[in-house]
CSV table of C-alpha atoms in Angstrom, one decimal:
chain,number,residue,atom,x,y,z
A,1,UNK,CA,9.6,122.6,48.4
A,2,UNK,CA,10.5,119.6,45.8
A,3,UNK,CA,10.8,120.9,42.5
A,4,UNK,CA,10.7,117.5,40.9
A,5,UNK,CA,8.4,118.3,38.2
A,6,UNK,CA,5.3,115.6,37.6
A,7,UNK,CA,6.6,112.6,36.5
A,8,UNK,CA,4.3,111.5,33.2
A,9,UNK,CA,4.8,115.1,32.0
A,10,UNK,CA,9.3,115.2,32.8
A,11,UNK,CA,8.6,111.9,30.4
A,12,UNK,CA,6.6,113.4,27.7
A,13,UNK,CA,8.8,116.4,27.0
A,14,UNK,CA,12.4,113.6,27.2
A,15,UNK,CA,10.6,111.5,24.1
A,16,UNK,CA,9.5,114.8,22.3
A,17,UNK,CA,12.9,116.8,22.6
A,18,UNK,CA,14.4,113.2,21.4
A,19,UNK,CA,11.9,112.2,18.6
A,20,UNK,CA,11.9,115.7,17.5
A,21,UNK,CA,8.2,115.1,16.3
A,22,UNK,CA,4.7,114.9,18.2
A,23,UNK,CA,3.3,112.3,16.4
A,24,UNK,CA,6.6,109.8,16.7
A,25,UNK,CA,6.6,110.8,21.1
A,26,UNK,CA,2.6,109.9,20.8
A,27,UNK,CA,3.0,106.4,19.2
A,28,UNK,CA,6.0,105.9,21.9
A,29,UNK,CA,4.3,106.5,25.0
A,30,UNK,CA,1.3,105.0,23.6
A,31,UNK,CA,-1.1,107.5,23.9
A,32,UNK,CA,-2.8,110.4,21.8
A,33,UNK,CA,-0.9,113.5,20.3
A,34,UNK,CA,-3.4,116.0,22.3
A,35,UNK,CA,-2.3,114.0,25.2
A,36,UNK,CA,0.8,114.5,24.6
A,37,UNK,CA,0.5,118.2,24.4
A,38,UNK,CA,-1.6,118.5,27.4
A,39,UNK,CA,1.1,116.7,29.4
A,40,UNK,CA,3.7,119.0,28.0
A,41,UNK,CA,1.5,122.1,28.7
A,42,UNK,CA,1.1,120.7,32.4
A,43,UNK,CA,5.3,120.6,32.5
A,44,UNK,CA,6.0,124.5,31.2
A,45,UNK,CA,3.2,125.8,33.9
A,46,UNK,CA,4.8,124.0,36.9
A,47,UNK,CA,8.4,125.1,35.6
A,48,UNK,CA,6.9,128.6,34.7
A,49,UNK,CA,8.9,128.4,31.5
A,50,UNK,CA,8.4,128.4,27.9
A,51,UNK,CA,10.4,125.2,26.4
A,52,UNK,CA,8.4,124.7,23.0
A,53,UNK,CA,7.5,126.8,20.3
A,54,UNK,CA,4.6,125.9,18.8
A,55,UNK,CA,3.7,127.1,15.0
A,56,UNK,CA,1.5,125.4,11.7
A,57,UNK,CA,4.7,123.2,11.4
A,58,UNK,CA,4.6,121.5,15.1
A,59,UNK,CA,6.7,122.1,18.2
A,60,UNK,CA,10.5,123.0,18.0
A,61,UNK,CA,12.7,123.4,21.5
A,62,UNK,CA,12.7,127.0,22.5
A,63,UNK,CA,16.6,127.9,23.4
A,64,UNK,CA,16.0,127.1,27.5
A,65,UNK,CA,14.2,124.0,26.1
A,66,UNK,CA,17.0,122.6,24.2
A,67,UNK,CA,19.1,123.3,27.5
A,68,UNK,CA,16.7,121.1,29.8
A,69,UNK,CA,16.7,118.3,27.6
A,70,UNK,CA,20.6,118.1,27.4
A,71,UNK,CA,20.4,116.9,30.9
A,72,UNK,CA,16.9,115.4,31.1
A,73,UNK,CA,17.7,113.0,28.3
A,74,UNK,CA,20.1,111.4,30.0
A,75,UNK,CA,18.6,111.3,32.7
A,76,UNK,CA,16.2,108.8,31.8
A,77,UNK,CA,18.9,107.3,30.0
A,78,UNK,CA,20.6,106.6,33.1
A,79,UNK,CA,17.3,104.9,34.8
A,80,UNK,CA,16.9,103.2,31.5
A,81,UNK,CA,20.4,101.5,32.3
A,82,UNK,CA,19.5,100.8,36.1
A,83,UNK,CA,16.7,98.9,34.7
A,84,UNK,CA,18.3,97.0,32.4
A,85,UNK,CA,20.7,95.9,35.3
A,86,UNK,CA,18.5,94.2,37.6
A,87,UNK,CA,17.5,92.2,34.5
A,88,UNK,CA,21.2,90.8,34.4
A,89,UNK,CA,20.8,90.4,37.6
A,90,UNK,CA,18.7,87.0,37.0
A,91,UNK,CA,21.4,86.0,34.2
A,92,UNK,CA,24.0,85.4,36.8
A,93,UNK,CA,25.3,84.3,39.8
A,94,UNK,CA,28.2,84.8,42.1
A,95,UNK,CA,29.2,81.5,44.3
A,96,UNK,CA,31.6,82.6,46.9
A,97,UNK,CA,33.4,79.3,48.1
A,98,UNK,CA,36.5,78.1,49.7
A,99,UNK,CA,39.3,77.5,47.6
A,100,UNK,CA,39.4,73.6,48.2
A,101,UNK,CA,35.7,73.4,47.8
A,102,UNK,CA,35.9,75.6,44.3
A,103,UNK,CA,38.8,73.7,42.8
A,104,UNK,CA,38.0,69.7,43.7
A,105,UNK,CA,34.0,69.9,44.3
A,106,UNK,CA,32.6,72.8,42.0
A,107,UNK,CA,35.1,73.8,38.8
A,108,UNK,CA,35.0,70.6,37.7
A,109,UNK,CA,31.3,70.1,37.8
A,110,UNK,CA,30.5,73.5,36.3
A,111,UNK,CA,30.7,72.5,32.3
A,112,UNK,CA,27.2,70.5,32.8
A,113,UNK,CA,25.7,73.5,34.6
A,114,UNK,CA,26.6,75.5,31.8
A,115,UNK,CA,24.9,72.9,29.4
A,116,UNK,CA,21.6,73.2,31.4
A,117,UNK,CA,21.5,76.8,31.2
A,118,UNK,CA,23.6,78.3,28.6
A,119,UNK,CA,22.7,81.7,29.4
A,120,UNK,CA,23.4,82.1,33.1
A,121,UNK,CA,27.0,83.1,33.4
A,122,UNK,CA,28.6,81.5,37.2
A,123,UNK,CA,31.4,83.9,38.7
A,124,UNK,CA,33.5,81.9,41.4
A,125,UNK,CA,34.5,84.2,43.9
A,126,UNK,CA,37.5,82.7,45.5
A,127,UNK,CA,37.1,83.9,49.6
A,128,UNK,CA,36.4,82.5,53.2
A,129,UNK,CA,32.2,83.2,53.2
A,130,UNK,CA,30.8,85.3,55.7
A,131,UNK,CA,28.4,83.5,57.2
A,132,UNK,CA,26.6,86.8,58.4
A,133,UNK,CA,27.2,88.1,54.4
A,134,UNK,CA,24.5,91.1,54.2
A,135,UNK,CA,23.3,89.7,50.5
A,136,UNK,CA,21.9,93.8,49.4
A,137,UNK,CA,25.3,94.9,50.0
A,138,UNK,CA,28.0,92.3,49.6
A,139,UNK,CA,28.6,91.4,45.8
A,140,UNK,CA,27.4,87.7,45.9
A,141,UNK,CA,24.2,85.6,45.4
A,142,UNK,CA,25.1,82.5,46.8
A,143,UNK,CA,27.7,81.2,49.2
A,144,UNK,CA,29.3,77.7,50.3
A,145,UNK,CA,30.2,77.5,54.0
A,146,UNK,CA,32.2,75.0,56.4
A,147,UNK,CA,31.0,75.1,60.1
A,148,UNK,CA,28.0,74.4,62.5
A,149,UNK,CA,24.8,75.6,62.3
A,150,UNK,CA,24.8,79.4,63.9
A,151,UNK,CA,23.2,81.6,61.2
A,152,UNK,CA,21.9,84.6,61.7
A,153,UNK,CA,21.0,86.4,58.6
A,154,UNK,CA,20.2,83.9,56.0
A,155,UNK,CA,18.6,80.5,55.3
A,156,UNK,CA,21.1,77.6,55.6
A,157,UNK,CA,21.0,73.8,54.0
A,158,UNK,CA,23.4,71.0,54.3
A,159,UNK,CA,25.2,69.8,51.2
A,160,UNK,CA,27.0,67.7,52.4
A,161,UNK,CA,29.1,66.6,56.1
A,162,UNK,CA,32.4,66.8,56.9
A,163,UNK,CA,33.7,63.0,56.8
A,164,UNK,CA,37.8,62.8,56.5
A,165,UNK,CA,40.0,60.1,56.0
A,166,UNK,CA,43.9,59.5,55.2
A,167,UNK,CA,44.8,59.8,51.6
A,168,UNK,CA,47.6,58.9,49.4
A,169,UNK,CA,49.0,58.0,46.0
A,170,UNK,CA,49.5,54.6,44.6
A,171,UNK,CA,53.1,54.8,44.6
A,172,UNK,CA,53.1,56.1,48.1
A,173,UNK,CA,51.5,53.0,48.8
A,174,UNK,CA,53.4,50.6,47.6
A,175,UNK,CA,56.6,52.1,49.2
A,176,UNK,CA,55.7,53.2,52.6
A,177,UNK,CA,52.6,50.7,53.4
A,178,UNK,CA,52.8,47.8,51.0
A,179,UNK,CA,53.0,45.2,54.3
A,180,UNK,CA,50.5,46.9,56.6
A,181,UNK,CA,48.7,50.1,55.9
A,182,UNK,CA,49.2,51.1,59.5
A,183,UNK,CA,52.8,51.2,58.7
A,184,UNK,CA,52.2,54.6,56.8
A,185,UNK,CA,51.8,56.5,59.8
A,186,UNK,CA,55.2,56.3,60.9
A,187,UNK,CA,56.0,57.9,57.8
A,188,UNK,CA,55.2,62.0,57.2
A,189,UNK,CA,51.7,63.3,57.7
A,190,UNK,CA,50.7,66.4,55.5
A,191,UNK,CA,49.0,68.8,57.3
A,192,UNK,CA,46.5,72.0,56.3
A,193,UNK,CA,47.0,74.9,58.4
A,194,UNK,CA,43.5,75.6,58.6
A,195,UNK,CA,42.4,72.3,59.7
A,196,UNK,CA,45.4,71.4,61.9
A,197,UNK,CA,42.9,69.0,63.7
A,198,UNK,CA,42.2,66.6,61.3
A,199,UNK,CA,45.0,64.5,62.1
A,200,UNK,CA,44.6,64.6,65.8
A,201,UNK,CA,40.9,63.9,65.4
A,202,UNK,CA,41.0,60.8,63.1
A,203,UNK,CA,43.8,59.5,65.0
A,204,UNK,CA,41.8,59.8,68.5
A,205,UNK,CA,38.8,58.3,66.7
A,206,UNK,CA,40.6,55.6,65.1
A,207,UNK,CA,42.8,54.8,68.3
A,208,UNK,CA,45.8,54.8,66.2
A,209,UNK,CA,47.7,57.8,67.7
A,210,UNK,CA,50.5,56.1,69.2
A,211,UNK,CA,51.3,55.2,65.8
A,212,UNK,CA,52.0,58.3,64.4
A,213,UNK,CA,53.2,60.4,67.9
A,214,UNK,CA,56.6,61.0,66.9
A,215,UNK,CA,55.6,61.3,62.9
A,216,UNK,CA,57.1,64.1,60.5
A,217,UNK,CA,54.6,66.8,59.3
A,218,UNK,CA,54.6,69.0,56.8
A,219,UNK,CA,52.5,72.1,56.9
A,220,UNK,CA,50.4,73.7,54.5
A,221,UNK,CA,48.5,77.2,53.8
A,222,UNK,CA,45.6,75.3,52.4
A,223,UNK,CA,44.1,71.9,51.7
A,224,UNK,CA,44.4,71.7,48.2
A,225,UNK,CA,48.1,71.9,48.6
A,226,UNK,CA,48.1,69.3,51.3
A,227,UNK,CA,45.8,66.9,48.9
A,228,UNK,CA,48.2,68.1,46.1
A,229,UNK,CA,51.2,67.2,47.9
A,230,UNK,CA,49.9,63.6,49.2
A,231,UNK,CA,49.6,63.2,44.3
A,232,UNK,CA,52.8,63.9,44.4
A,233,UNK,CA,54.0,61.9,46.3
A,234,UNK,CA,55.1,63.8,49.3
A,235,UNK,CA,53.4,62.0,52.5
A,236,UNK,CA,49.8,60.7,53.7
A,237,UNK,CA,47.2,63.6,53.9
A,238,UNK,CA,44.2,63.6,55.5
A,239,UNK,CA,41.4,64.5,52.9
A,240,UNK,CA,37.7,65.6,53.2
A,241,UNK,CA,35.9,63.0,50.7
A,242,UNK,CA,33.1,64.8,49.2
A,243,UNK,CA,36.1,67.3,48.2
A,244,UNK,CA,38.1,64.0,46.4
A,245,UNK,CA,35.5,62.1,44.6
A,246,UNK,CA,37.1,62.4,41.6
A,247,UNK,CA,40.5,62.0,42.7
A,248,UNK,CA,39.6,58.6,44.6
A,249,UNK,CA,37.3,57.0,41.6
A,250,UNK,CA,40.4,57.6,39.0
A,251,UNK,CA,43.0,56.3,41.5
A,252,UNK,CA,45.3,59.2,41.6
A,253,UNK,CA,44.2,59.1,45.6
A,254,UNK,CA,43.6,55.6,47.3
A,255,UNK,CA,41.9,55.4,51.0
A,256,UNK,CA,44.5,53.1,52.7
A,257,UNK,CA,42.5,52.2,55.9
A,258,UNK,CA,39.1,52.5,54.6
A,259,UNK,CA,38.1,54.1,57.8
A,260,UNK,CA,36.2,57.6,57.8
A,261,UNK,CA,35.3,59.5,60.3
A,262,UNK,CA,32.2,62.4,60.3
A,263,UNK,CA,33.2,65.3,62.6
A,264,UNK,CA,30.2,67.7,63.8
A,265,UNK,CA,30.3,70.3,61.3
A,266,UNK,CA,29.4,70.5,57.8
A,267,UNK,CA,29.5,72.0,54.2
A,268,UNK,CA,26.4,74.1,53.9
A,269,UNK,CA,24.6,76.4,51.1
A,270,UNK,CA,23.7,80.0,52.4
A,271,UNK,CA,21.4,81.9,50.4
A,272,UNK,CA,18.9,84.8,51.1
A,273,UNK,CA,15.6,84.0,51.9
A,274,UNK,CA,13.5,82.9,48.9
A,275,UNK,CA,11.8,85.9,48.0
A,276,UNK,CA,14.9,87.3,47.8
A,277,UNK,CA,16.4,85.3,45.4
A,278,UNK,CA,16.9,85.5,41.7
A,279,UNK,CA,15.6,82.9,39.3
A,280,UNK,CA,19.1,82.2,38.2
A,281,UNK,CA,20.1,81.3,42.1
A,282,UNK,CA,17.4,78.9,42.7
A,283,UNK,CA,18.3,77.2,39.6
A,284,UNK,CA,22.1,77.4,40.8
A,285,UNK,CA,20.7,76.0,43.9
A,286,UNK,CA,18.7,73.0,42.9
A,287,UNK,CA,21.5,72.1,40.2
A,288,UNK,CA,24.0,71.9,42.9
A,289,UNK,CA,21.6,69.6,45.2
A,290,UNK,CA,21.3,67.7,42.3
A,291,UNK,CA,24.9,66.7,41.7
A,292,UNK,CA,25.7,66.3,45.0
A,293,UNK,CA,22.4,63.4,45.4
A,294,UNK,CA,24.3,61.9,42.4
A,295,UNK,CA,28.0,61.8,44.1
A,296,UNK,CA,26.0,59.9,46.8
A,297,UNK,CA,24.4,57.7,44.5
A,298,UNK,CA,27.5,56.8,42.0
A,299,UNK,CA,29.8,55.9,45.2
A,300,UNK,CA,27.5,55.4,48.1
A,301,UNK,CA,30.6,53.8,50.2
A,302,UNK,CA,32.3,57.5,50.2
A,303,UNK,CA,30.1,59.0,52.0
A,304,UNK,CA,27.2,56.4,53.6
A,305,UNK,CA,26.1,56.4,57.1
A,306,UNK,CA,28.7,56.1,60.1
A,307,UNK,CA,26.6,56.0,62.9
A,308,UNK,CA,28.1,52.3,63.6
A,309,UNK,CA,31.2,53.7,62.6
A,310,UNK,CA,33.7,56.3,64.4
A,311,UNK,CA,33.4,59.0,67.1
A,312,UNK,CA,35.2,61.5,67.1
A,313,UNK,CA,35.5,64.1,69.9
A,314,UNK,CA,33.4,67.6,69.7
A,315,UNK,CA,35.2,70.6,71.0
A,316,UNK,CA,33.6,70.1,74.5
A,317,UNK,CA,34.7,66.1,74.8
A,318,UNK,CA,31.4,65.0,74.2
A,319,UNK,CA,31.2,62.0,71.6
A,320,UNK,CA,29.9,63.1,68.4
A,321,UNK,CA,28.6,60.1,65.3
């Protein structure tokens, strides 16, 4: 048998033994003193205990009385505290992104999301997203994905396709492909471990693989190190456009054949569904929508339609625009 006592009464005596006075509990919990008492009264017969005195002066703890409200006190302390929790819940939001995606796409972009809405605080969680991510138990409210279009447990949305194209620096340029662009390929290729097949793809698509098929390439654990390298100086990378806006409209990057290619997979948003979403992740949401409509509409030519433009194999060797 529960002996959880009735809830309305386990909340009169808590602002009673803490207000020390009827009248103080009664304005509190917004209701009559005689109330009060009756709800008290209800609480000592269901615990078969005496926990007040009562005398001309008002109600003081009895000894047992004092003892209960050391812990019931607390208690609703405690809940008090959970509340207040899921109330910050809706004054923040955790993105978890790739690491390229974060440091080129988002970071930069964030001071005029914090200008729009000053009090919800963005934590960047820097991880490979699960795609499956169980949002009531995995720490995050939001989540930036590359890949196709297999999701199981939440709602998905484009942001934007994955369209790749060589990259390099000015002075890269002017050394290894001043004559002939084309001329660059015979040169080193900088290469991100986790998309070894960039190269390989835009090369098929382009038809230019005989070019490069004896070319140096340098490895790296990431693409921001591969994109950093090709700044530096170090080779021709192969970089992900929506990723380098910035980099290609301030000329630290330049686009020496001017030829993109859109593989069949994608960056995409993946959220709860709606109902489960906090207000600050829907406004997360249509902020990022919103600056990603405005890339597109500053520098159309990055990223426009290239369905008269290159194919590039899918992973079964059909053709894919």
């Amino acid at each position: 048998m529960s002996r959880t006592p009735p809830l309305n009464a386990l909340r009169a005596f808590e602002v009673v033994a803490r207000t020390r006075n009827l009248k103080a509990a009664a304005q509190e919990l917004h209701v009559t003193q005689s109330a009060v008492s009756r709800q008290i009264a209800l609480l000592e017969s269901y615990l078969e205990k005496k926990l007040f005195r009562r005398d001309p002066r008002g109600m003081t703890l009895t000894q047992l009385g004092a003892a209960y409200a050391e812990q019931i006190i607390p208690a609703f302390e405690e809940i008090a505290r959970a509340s207040e929790s899921l109330d910050q819940s809706d004054s923040s939001v955790r993105v978890r992104t790739p690491t390229s995606f974060a440091a080129k796409w988002l970071i930069p972009r964030l001071p005029d999301f914090e200008r729009q809405y000053p009090t919800i605080k963005i934590q960047v969680i820097n991880a490979l997203p699960d795609v499956d991510a169980d949002y009531d138990r995995d720490p995050v409210d939001v989540s930036v994905v590359q890949g196709g279009e297999n999701w199981s447990k939440a709602n998905a949305e484009v942001l934007f396709e994955d369209e790749m194209e060589p990259v390099c620096s000015p002075a890269y340029l002017a050394v290894h492909g001043a004559m002939r662009p084309s001329g660059l390929l015979g040169h080193r290729l900088l290469v991100s471990r986790h998309r070894r097949r960039d190269w390989d793809d835009w090369l098929t698509a382009t038809g230019l693989g005989h070019l490069a098929a004896e070319t140096e390439r340098m490895t790296f654990g990431v693409s921001l190190l591969t994109w950093q390298a090709a700044i530096d100086g170090l080779g021709i990378a192969i970089g992900q456009l929506p990723h380098l806006h910035r980099d290609l409209a301030s000329g630290v990057l330049l686009r020496p054949f001017g030829q993109p290619v859109r593989r069949r997979s994608a960056h995409y948003l993946i959220t709860p569904s709606p109902s489960r979403q906090t207000r600050a992740a829907r406004l997360f949401r249509e902020w990022l929508r919103d600056r990603i409509a405005d890339d597109l509409t500053l520098d159309p030519s990055a990223h426009r339609d290239l369905a008269a433009d290159l194919a590039v194999p899918d992973a079964v060797g059909r053709l894919t625009r």
